[in-house]
Amino acid sequence: KPTPLNNQQNFINNLLEKLKHSLSIALFHFYPLSGHLVTHETQDPPAYNIFVDCSNNNSGAKFIYATLNMTVSDILTPIHVPPIVESFFDLNKIINHDGHTMPLLSIQITELLDGVFIGCSMNHHIADGTSYWNFFNTWSEIFQAEDHGVPISHQPFHNRWLP
């Protein structure tokens, strides 16, 4: 008979694999999040052009698994947000320009003693708040779907202009 510890480890391992798989599908639709920023300078006329390089030559989005010897109640009970919560977000306190050397998207799964915290950090240069929630909801939709071939309900808009 499996021990509770083995059952918990199997649950976490299965959860992590399903999160990674559904994230890879979500990133297919939101491919710029797997890129990095590149600045190209021209002399005539003098200009700086910043673009997202989505080639295979970059490290892509980051996926982190961490554990913390705290409970969900330890995080949610205090009146003020505990400082440890900042560590749940890998790209906390970065600036937009950091997208040249750091990922544009970082997902951190933190296993607590009695739960899991999913931290999603995104460079603001690549997406606004609406786009952030569209990505997160799409990832959730894919995660929950039994058939990963089902089309997503809200396609991302990648143009830099509005029709």
PDB file of C-alpha atoms in Angstrom:
ATOM      1  CA  LYS A   1       0.000   0.000   0.000  1.00  0.00           C
ATOM      2  CA  PRO A   2       1.458   3.423  -0.969  1.00  0.00           C
ATOM      3  CA  THR A   3       2.328   5.687   1.934  1.00  0.00           C
ATOM      4  CA  PRO A   4       0.768   9.174   2.183  1.00  0.00           C
ATOM      5  CA  LEU A   5       4.200  10.652   1.394  1.00  0.00           C
ATOM      6  CA  ASN A   6       4.435   8.589  -1.819  1.00  0.00           C
ATOM      7  CA  ASN A   7       0.885   9.600  -2.774  1.00  0.00           C
ATOM      8  CA  GLN A   8       1.734  13.271  -2.215  1.00  0.00           C
ATOM      9  CA  GLN A   9       4.932  12.960  -4.271  1.00  0.00           C
ATOM     10  CA  ASN A  10       3.022  11.254  -7.094  1.00  0.00           C
ATOM     11  CA  PHE A  11       0.399  14.010  -6.970  1.00  0.00           C
ATOM     12  CA  ILE A  12       3.054  16.749  -7.180  1.00  0.00           C
ATOM     13  CA  ASN A  13       4.971  14.989  -9.969  1.00  0.00           C
ATOM     14  CA  ASN A  14       1.772  14.497 -11.995  1.00  0.00           C
ATOM     15  CA  LEU A  15       0.708  18.089 -11.360  1.00  0.00           C
ATOM     16  CA  LEU A  16       4.091  19.445 -12.478  1.00  0.00           C
ATOM     17  CA  GLU A  17       4.062  17.374 -15.671  1.00  0.00           C
ATOM     18  CA  LYS A  18       0.518  18.461 -16.528  1.00  0.00           C
ATOM     19  CA  LEU A  19       1.374  22.120 -15.798  1.00  0.00           C
ATOM     20  CA  LYS A  20       4.483  21.937 -18.012  1.00  0.00           C
ATOM     21  CA  HIS A  21       2.597  20.235 -20.836  1.00  0.00           C
ATOM     22  CA  SER A  22      -0.325  22.671 -20.763  1.00  0.00           C
ATOM     23  CA  LEU A  23       2.139  25.594 -20.511  1.00  0.00           C
ATOM     24  CA  SER A  24       3.927  24.416 -23.652  1.00  0.00           C
ATOM     25  CA  ILE A  25       0.603  24.375 -25.511  1.00  0.00           C
ATOM     26  CA  ALA A  26      -0.340  27.829 -24.187  1.00  0.00           C
ATOM     27  CA  LEU A  27       3.059  29.174 -25.279  1.00  0.00           C
ATOM     28  CA  PHE A  28       2.398  27.893 -28.792  1.00  0.00           C
ATOM     29  CA  HIS A  29      -0.424  30.456 -28.956  1.00  0.00           C
ATOM     30  CA  PHE A  30       1.426  33.123 -26.952  1.00  0.00           C
ATOM     31  CA  TYR A  31       4.788  32.518 -28.623  1.00  0.00           C
ATOM     32  CA  PRO A  32       6.313  35.978 -27.928  1.00  0.00           C
ATOM     33  CA  LEU A  33       6.431  35.045 -24.226  1.00  0.00           C
ATOM     34  CA  SER A  34       9.076  32.447 -25.119  1.00  0.00           C
ATOM     35  CA  GLY A  35      11.318  35.041 -26.741  1.00  0.00           C
ATOM     36  CA  HIS A  36      13.631  37.712 -25.443  1.00  0.00           C
ATOM     37  CA  LEU A  37      14.143  41.383 -26.215  1.00  0.00           C
ATOM     38  CA  VAL A  38      16.746  42.465 -28.761  1.00  0.00           C
ATOM     39  CA  THR A  39      17.767  46.036 -29.538  1.00  0.00           C
ATOM     40  CA  HIS A  40      18.979  46.848 -33.033  1.00  0.00           C
ATOM     41  CA  GLU A  41      20.706  50.180 -33.629  1.00  0.00           C
ATOM     42  CA  THR A  42      20.721  51.855 -37.049  1.00  0.00           C
ATOM     43  CA  GLN A  43      22.912  54.803 -38.052  1.00  0.00           C
ATOM     44  CA  ASP A  44      21.056  56.258 -41.029  1.00  0.00           C
ATOM     45  CA  PRO A  45      18.637  57.393 -39.779  1.00  0.00           C
ATOM     46  CA  PRO A  46      19.810  57.049 -36.179  1.00  0.00           C
ATOM     47  CA  ALA A  47      17.339  54.865 -34.331  1.00  0.00           C
ATOM     48  CA  TYR A  48      16.967  52.055 -31.844  1.00  0.00           C
ATOM     49  CA  ASN A  49      14.527  49.284 -32.678  1.00  0.00           C
ATOM     50  CA  ILE A  50      13.493  46.884 -29.942  1.00  0.00           C
ATOM     51  CA  PHE A  51      11.896  43.614 -30.980  1.00  0.00           C
ATOM     52  CA  VAL A  52      11.105  40.188 -29.583  1.00  0.00           C
ATOM     53  CA  ASP A  53      13.398  37.453 -30.865  1.00  0.00           C
ATOM     54  CA  CYS A  54      11.410  34.214 -30.958  1.00  0.00           C
ATOM     55  CA  SER A  55      14.144  32.119 -32.578  1.00  0.00           C
ATOM     56  CA  ASN A  56      15.313  28.888 -31.038  1.00  0.00           C
ATOM     57  CA  ASN A  57      18.531  30.607 -29.947  1.00  0.00           C
ATOM     58  CA  ASN A  58      17.145  31.760 -26.602  1.00  0.00           C
ATOM     59  CA  SER A  59      16.294  30.068 -23.349  1.00  0.00           C
ATOM     60  CA  GLY A  60      12.545  30.728 -23.588  1.00  0.00           C
ATOM     61  CA  ALA A  61      10.105  30.896 -20.709  1.00  0.00           C
ATOM     62  CA  LYS A  62      11.313  29.739 -17.307  1.00  0.00           C
ATOM     63  CA  PHE A  63       9.598  27.055 -15.199  1.00  0.00           C
ATOM     64  CA  ILE A  64      10.662  26.702 -11.559  1.00  0.00           C
ATOM     65  CA  TYR A  65       9.616  24.233  -8.876  1.00  0.00           C
ATOM     66  CA  ALA A  66      10.278  25.174  -5.246  1.00  0.00           C
ATOM     67  CA  THR A  67       9.203  23.950  -1.826  1.00  0.00           C
ATOM     68  CA  LEU A  68       8.490  25.973   1.294  1.00  0.00           C
ATOM     69  CA  ASN A  69       7.958  24.716   4.839  1.00  0.00           C
ATOM     70  CA  MET A  70       4.838  26.874   5.381  1.00  0.00           C
ATOM     71  CA  THR A  71       1.092  26.323   5.163  1.00  0.00           C
ATOM     72  CA  VAL A  72      -1.475  28.175   3.094  1.00  0.00           C
ATOM     73  CA  SER A  73      -2.804  29.588   6.375  1.00  0.00           C
ATOM     74  CA  ASP A  74       0.656  30.994   7.190  1.00  0.00           C
ATOM     75  CA  ILE A  75       0.441  32.974   3.950  1.00  0.00           C
ATOM     76  CA  LEU A  76      -3.225  34.035   4.048  1.00  0.00           C
ATOM     77  CA  THR A  77      -3.863  34.660   7.766  1.00  0.00           C
ATOM     78  CA  PRO A  78      -1.695  37.764   8.413  1.00  0.00           C
ATOM     79  CA  ILE A  79      -3.293  41.174   7.825  1.00  0.00           C
ATOM     80  CA  HIS A  80      -0.359  42.246   5.651  1.00  0.00           C
ATOM     81  CA  VAL A  81       1.148  40.156   2.873  1.00  0.00           C
ATOM     82  CA  PRO A  82       4.151  38.303   4.317  1.00  0.00           C
ATOM     83  CA  PRO A  83       7.458  39.325   2.681  1.00  0.00           C
ATOM     84  CA  ILE A  84       8.081  35.676   1.706  1.00  0.00           C
ATOM     85  CA  VAL A  85       5.339  36.027  -0.939  1.00  0.00           C
ATOM     86  CA  GLU A  86       7.723  38.133  -3.065  1.00  0.00           C
ATOM     87  CA  SER A  87       9.876  35.019  -3.480  1.00  0.00           C
ATOM     88  CA  PHE A  88       6.948  33.253  -5.203  1.00  0.00           C
ATOM     89  CA  PHE A  89       7.473  35.484  -8.260  1.00  0.00           C
ATOM     90  CA  ASP A  90      10.794  34.902 -10.001  1.00  0.00           C
ATOM     91  CA  LEU A  91      10.796  38.156 -11.980  1.00  0.00           C
ATOM     92  CA  ASN A  92       9.745  40.344  -9.059  1.00  0.00           C
ATOM     93  CA  LYS A  93      11.292  43.837  -9.210  1.00  0.00           C
ATOM     94  CA  ILE A  94      12.785  43.491 -12.670  1.00  0.00           C
ATOM     95  CA  ILE A  95      12.435  46.339 -15.142  1.00  0.00           C
ATOM     96  CA  ASN A  96      11.297  46.066 -18.759  1.00  0.00           C
ATOM     97  CA  HIS A  97      14.833  46.392 -20.131  1.00  0.00           C
ATOM     98  CA  ASP A  98      15.797  43.210 -18.236  1.00  0.00           C
ATOM     99  CA  GLY A  99      13.948  41.280 -20.953  1.00  0.00           C
ATOM    100  CA  HIS A 100      17.185  41.460 -22.935  1.00  0.00           C
ATOM    101  CA  THR A 101      18.921  39.106 -20.507  1.00  0.00           C
ATOM    102  CA  MET A 102      16.092  37.484 -18.538  1.00  0.00           C
ATOM    103  CA  PRO A 103      13.032  35.512 -19.667  1.00  0.00           C
ATOM    104  CA  LEU A 104       9.881  37.429 -20.572  1.00  0.00           C
ATOM    105  CA  LEU A 105       7.792  34.849 -18.702  1.00  0.00           C
ATOM    106  CA  SER A 106       8.623  32.899 -15.559  1.00  0.00           C
ATOM    107  CA  ILE A 107       6.340  30.406 -13.844  1.00  0.00           C
ATOM    108  CA  GLN A 108       7.158  29.316 -10.299  1.00  0.00           C
ATOM    109  CA  ILE A 109       5.301  26.449  -8.664  1.00  0.00           C
ATOM    110  CA  THR A 110       5.842  26.580  -4.893  1.00  0.00           C
ATOM    111  CA  GLU A 111       4.774  23.505  -2.962  1.00  0.00           C
ATOM    112  CA  LEU A 112       3.584  24.418   0.527  1.00  0.00           C
ATOM    113  CA  LEU A 113       2.943  21.901   3.310  1.00  0.00           C
ATOM    114  CA  ASP A 114      -0.760  21.785   2.447  1.00  0.00           C
ATOM    115  CA  GLY A 115      -1.115  23.365  -0.964  1.00  0.00           C
ATOM    116  CA  VAL A 116       0.512  24.774  -4.068  1.00  0.00           C
ATOM    117  CA  PHE A 117       1.106  28.390  -5.107  1.00  0.00           C
ATOM    118  CA  ILE A 118       1.455  29.221  -8.800  1.00  0.00           C
ATOM    119  CA  GLY A 119       3.404  32.431  -9.379  1.00  0.00           C
ATOM    120  CA  CYS A 120       3.336  33.876 -12.885  1.00  0.00           C
ATOM    121  CA  SER A 121       5.721  36.735 -13.691  1.00  0.00           C
ATOM    122  CA  MET A 122       5.635  38.502 -17.041  1.00  0.00           C
ATOM    123  CA  ASN A 123       7.689  41.383 -18.417  1.00  0.00           C
ATOM    124  CA  HIS A 124       5.390  44.375 -18.883  1.00  0.00           C
ATOM    125  CA  HIS A 125       7.178  45.276 -22.114  1.00  0.00           C
ATOM    126  CA  ILE A 126       5.629  42.206 -23.733  1.00  0.00           C
ATOM    127  CA  ALA A 127       2.093  42.316 -22.313  1.00  0.00           C
ATOM    128  CA  ASP A 128      -0.321  44.482 -20.358  1.00  0.00           C
ATOM    129  CA  GLY A 129      -2.630  43.334 -17.568  1.00  0.00           C
ATOM    130  CA  THR A 130      -5.396  42.223 -19.926  1.00  0.00           C
ATOM    131  CA  SER A 131      -2.939  40.147 -21.938  1.00  0.00           C
ATOM    132  CA  TYR A 132      -1.547  38.671 -18.708  1.00  0.00           C
ATOM    133  CA  TRP A 133      -4.992  37.459 -17.643  1.00  0.00           C
ATOM    134  CA  ASN A 134      -5.793  36.245 -21.149  1.00  0.00           C
ATOM    135  CA  PHE A 135      -2.611  34.130 -21.048  1.00  0.00           C
ATOM    136  CA  PHE A 136      -3.251  32.837 -17.516  1.00  0.00           C
ATOM    137  CA  ASN A 137      -6.890  31.972 -18.296  1.00  0.00           C
ATOM    138  CA  THR A 138      -5.869  30.266 -21.549  1.00  0.00           C
ATOM    139  CA  TRP A 139      -3.256  28.203 -19.710  1.00  0.00           C
ATOM    140  CA  SER A 140      -5.914  27.239 -17.148  1.00  0.00           C
ATOM    141  CA  GLU A 141      -8.370  26.342 -19.913  1.00  0.00           C
ATOM    142  CA  ILE A 142      -5.781  24.081 -21.581  1.00  0.00           C
ATOM    143  CA  PHE A 143      -4.805  22.527 -18.231  1.00  0.00           C
ATOM    144  CA  GLN A 144      -8.431  21.639 -17.463  1.00  0.00           C
ATOM    145  CA  ALA A 145      -9.256  20.294 -20.937  1.00  0.00           C
ATOM    146  CA  GLU A 146      -9.305  16.548 -21.413  1.00  0.00           C
ATOM    147  CA  ASP A 147      -8.474  16.957 -25.102  1.00  0.00           C
ATOM    148  CA  HIS A 148      -5.549  19.300 -25.777  1.00  0.00           C
ATOM    149  CA  GLY A 149      -6.672  19.625 -29.399  1.00  0.00           C
ATOM    150  CA  VAL A 150      -9.639  21.787 -28.393  1.00  0.00           C
ATOM    151  CA  PRO A 151      -9.215  25.368 -29.671  1.00  0.00           C
ATOM    152  CA  ILE A 152      -8.714  28.064 -27.061  1.00  0.00           C
ATOM    153  CA  SER A 153     -11.616  30.429 -26.455  1.00  0.00           C
ATOM    154  CA  HIS A 154      -9.683  33.744 -26.708  1.00  0.00           C
ATOM    155  CA  GLN A 155      -6.932  33.911 -29.304  1.00  0.00           C
ATOM    156  CA  PRO A 156      -4.128  36.350 -28.451  1.00  0.00           C
ATOM    157  CA  PHE A 157      -3.756  39.508 -30.540  1.00  0.00           C
ATOM    158  CA  HIS A 158      -0.106  39.852 -31.596  1.00  0.00           C
ATOM    159  CA  ASN A 159      -0.332  42.947 -33.799  1.00  0.00           C
ATOM    160  CA  ARG A 160       1.145  46.185 -32.501  1.00  0.00           C
ATOM    161  CA  TRP A 161      -1.792  48.165 -33.853  1.00  0.00           C
ATOM    162  CA  LEU A 162      -5.536  48.025 -33.414  1.00  0.00           C
ATOM    163  CA  PRO A 163      -7.840  47.531 -36.393  1.00  0.00           C
TER     164      PRO A 163
END
